[in-house]
CSV table of C-alpha atoms in Angstrom, one decimal:
chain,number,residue,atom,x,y,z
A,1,UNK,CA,25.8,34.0,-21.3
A,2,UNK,CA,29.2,33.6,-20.2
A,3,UNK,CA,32.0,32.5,-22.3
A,4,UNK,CA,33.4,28.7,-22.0
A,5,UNK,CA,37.2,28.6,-22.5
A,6,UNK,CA,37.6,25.2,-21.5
A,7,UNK,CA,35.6,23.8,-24.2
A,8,UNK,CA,38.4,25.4,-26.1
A,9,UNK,CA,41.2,23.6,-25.4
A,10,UNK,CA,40.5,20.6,-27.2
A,11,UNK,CA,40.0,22.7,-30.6
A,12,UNK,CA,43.3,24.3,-29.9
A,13,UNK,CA,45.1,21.3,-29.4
A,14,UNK,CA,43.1,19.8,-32.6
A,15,UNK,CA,44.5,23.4,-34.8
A,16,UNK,CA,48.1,22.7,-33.3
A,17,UNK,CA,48.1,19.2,-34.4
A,18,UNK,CA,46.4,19.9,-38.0
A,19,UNK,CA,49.9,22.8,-37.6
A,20,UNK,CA,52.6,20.8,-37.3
A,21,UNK,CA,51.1,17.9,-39.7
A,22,UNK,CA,50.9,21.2,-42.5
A,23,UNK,CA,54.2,21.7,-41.7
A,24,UNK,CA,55.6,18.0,-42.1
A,25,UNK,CA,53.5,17.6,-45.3
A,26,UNK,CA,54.5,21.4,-46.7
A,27,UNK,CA,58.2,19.8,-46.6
A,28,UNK,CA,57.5,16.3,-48.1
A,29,UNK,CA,55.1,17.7,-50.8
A,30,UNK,CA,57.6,18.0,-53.5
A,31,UNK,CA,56.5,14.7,-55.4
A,32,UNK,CA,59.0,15.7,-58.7
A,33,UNK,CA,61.8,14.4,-55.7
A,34,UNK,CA,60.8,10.9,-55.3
A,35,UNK,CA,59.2,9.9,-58.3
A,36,UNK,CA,58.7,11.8,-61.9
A,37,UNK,CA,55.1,13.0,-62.7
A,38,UNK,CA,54.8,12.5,-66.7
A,39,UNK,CA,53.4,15.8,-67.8
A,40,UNK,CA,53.6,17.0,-71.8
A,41,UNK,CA,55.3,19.8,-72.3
A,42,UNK,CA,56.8,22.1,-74.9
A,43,UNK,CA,59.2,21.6,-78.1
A,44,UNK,CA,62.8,22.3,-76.9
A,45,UNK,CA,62.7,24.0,-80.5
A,46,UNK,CA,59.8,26.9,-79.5
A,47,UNK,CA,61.4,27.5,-76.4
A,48,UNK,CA,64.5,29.7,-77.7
A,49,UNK,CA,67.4,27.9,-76.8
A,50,UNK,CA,69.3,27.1,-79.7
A,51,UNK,CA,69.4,31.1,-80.9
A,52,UNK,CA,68.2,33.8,-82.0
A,53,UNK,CA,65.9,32.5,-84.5
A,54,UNK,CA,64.5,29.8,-82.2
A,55,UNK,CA,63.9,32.4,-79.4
A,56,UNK,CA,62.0,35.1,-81.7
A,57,UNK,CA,60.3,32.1,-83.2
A,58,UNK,CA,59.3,30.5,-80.1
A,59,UNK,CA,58.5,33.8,-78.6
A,60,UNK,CA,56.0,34.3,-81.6
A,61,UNK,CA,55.1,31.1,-81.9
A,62,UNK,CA,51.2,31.2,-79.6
A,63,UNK,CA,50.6,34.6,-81.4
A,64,UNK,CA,51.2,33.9,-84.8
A,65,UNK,CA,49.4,30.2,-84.2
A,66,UNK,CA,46.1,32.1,-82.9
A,67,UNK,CA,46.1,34.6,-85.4
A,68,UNK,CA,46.4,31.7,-87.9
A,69,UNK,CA,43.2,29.8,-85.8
A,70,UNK,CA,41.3,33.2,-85.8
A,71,UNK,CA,41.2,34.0,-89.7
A,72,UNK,CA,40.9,30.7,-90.3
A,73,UNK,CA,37.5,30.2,-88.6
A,74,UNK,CA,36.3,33.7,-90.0
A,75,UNK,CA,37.0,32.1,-93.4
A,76,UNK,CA,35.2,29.7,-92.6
A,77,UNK,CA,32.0,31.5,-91.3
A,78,UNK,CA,32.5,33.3,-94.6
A,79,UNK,CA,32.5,30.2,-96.9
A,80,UNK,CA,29.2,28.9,-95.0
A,81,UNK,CA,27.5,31.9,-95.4
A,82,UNK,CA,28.5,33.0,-98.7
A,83,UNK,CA,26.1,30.8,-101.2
A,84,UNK,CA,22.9,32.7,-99.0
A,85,UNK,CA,24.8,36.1,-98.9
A,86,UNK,CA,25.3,36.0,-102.8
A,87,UNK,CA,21.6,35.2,-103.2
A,88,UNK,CA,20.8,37.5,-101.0
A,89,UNK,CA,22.9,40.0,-102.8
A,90,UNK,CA,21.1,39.3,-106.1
A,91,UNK,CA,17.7,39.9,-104.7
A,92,UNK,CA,18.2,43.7,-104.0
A,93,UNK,CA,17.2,47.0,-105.7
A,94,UNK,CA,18.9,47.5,-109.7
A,95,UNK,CA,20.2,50.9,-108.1
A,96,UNK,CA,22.3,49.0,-105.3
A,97,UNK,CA,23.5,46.5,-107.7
A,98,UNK,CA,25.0,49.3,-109.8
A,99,UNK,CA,26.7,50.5,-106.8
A,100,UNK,CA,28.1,47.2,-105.9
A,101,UNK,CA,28.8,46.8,-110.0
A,102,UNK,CA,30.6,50.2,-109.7
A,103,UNK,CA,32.8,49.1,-106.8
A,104,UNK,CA,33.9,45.8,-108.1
A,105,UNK,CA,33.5,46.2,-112.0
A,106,UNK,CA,35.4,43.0,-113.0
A,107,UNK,CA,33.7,40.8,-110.7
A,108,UNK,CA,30.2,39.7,-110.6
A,109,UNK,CA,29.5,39.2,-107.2
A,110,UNK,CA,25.9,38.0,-108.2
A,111,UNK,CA,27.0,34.4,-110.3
A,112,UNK,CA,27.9,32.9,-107.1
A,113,UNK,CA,29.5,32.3,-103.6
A,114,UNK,CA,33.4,32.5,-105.2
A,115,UNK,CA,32.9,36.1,-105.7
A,116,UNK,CA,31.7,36.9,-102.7
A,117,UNK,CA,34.2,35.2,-101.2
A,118,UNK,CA,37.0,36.9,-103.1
A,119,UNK,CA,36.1,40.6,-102.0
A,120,UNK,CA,34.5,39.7,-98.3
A,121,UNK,CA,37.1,37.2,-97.3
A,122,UNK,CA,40.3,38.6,-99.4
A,123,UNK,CA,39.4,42.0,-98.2
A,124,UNK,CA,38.8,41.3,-94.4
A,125,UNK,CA,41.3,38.9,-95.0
A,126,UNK,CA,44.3,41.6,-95.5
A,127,UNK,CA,43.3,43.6,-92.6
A,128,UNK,CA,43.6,40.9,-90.0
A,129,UNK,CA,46.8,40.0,-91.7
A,130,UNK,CA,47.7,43.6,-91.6
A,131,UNK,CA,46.8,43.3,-87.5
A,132,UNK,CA,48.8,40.1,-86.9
A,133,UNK,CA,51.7,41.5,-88.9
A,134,UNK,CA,51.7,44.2,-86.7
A,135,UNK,CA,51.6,42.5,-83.6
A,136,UNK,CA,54.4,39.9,-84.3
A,137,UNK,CA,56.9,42.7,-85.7
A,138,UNK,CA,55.6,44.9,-83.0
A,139,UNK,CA,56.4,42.3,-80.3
A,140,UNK,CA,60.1,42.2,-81.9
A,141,UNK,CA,60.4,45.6,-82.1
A,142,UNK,CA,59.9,46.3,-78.3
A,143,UNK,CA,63.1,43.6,-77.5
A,144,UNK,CA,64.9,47.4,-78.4
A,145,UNK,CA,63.1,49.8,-76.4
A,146,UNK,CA,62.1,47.5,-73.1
A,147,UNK,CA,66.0,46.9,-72.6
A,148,UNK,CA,65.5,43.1,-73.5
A,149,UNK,CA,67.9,43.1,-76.9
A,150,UNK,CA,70.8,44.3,-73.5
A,151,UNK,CA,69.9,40.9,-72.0
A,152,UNK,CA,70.0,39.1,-75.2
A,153,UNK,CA,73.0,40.7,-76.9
A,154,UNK,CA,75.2,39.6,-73.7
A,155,UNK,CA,76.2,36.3,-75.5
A,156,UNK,CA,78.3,36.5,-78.1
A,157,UNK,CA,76.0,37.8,-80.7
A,158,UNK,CA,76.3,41.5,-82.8
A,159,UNK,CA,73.4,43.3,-82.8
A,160,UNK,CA,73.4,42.7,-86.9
A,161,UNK,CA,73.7,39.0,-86.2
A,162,UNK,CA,70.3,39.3,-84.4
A,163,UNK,CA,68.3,41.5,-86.4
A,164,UNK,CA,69.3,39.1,-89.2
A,165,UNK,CA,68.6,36.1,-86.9
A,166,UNK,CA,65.4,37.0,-85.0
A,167,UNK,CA,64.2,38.5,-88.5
A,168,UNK,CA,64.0,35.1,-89.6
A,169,UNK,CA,62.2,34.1,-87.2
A,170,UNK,CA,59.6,36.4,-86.9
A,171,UNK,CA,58.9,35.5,-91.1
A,172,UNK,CA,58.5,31.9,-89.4
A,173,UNK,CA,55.9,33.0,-87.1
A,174,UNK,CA,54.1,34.9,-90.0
A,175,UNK,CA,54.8,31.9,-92.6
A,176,UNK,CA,53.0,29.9,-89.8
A,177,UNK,CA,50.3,32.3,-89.1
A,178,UNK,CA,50.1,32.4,-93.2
């Protein structure tokens, strides 16, 4: 019931050696020193610094690509499911196919999986484009109110020089998430 200290010792000798071992290794560790660790890594182009245009581009770049990934797979979904959604369409009441016919009067969304797609896809299609828009012009938009264009307007640039210039590319990033 009494505590043994001396049956101690050894584990704090055993800690203080493990220490000072850390310590040695914490100060070798950097392996980039002695020998160069192969490792992909990005496009000097997306990482903004040959201008303006690079920078806004390369600053848009993951947004505008996801965005792109995103509508992409919901056209996707939309073109797999669209020959049983059209059939499915046909197969209800006369009264709801006047509705639909009254909604879309020059398309016949009952003939086939290309109409459906054309109002289901174009439709949701615009929206999420809307939404991406948004985001990438909203993202440039903030450089002006976060204090970021102060930064960026230190090199030898006028600020009409980089609306013109990181204008461009933010249409990059929405040509590429187009």
């Amino acid at each position: 019931g009494e505590p043994d200290w001396v049956s101690l010792v050894p584990v704090a000798i055993v800690a203080i050696v493990l220490f000072a071992v850390g310590v040695w290794a914490f100060a070798r560790r950097d392996l980039g020193v002695t020998s160069r660790i192969p490792w992909p890594s990005i496009p000097s182009g997306l990482l903004g610094l040959t201008g303006a245009t690079a920078r806004s581009f390369g600053e848009r770049f993951p947004l505008a690509m996801w965005w792109g990934i995103g509508v992409g797979l919901m056209g996707f979904v939309f073109g797999a499911a669209a020959p049983s959604f059209s059939t499915a369409l046909a197969q209800l009441s006369p009264d709801t196919i006047a509705i639909f016919k009254s909604f879309f009067p020059s398309i016949d969304l009952f003939n086939g999986a290309g109409a459906f797609l054309q109002v289901a896809f174009i439709t949701f299609g615009y929206i999420l484009a809307g939404f991406a828009a948004s985001t990438l012009v909203g993202g440039w938009a903030s450089e002006e109110t976060s204090g970021r264009l102060e930064v960026i307007l230190s090199a030898p640039l006028t600020r009409a020089q980089w609306l013109v210039r990181s204008g461009l590319g933010l249409f990059l990033a929405i040509a590429l998430f187009t």
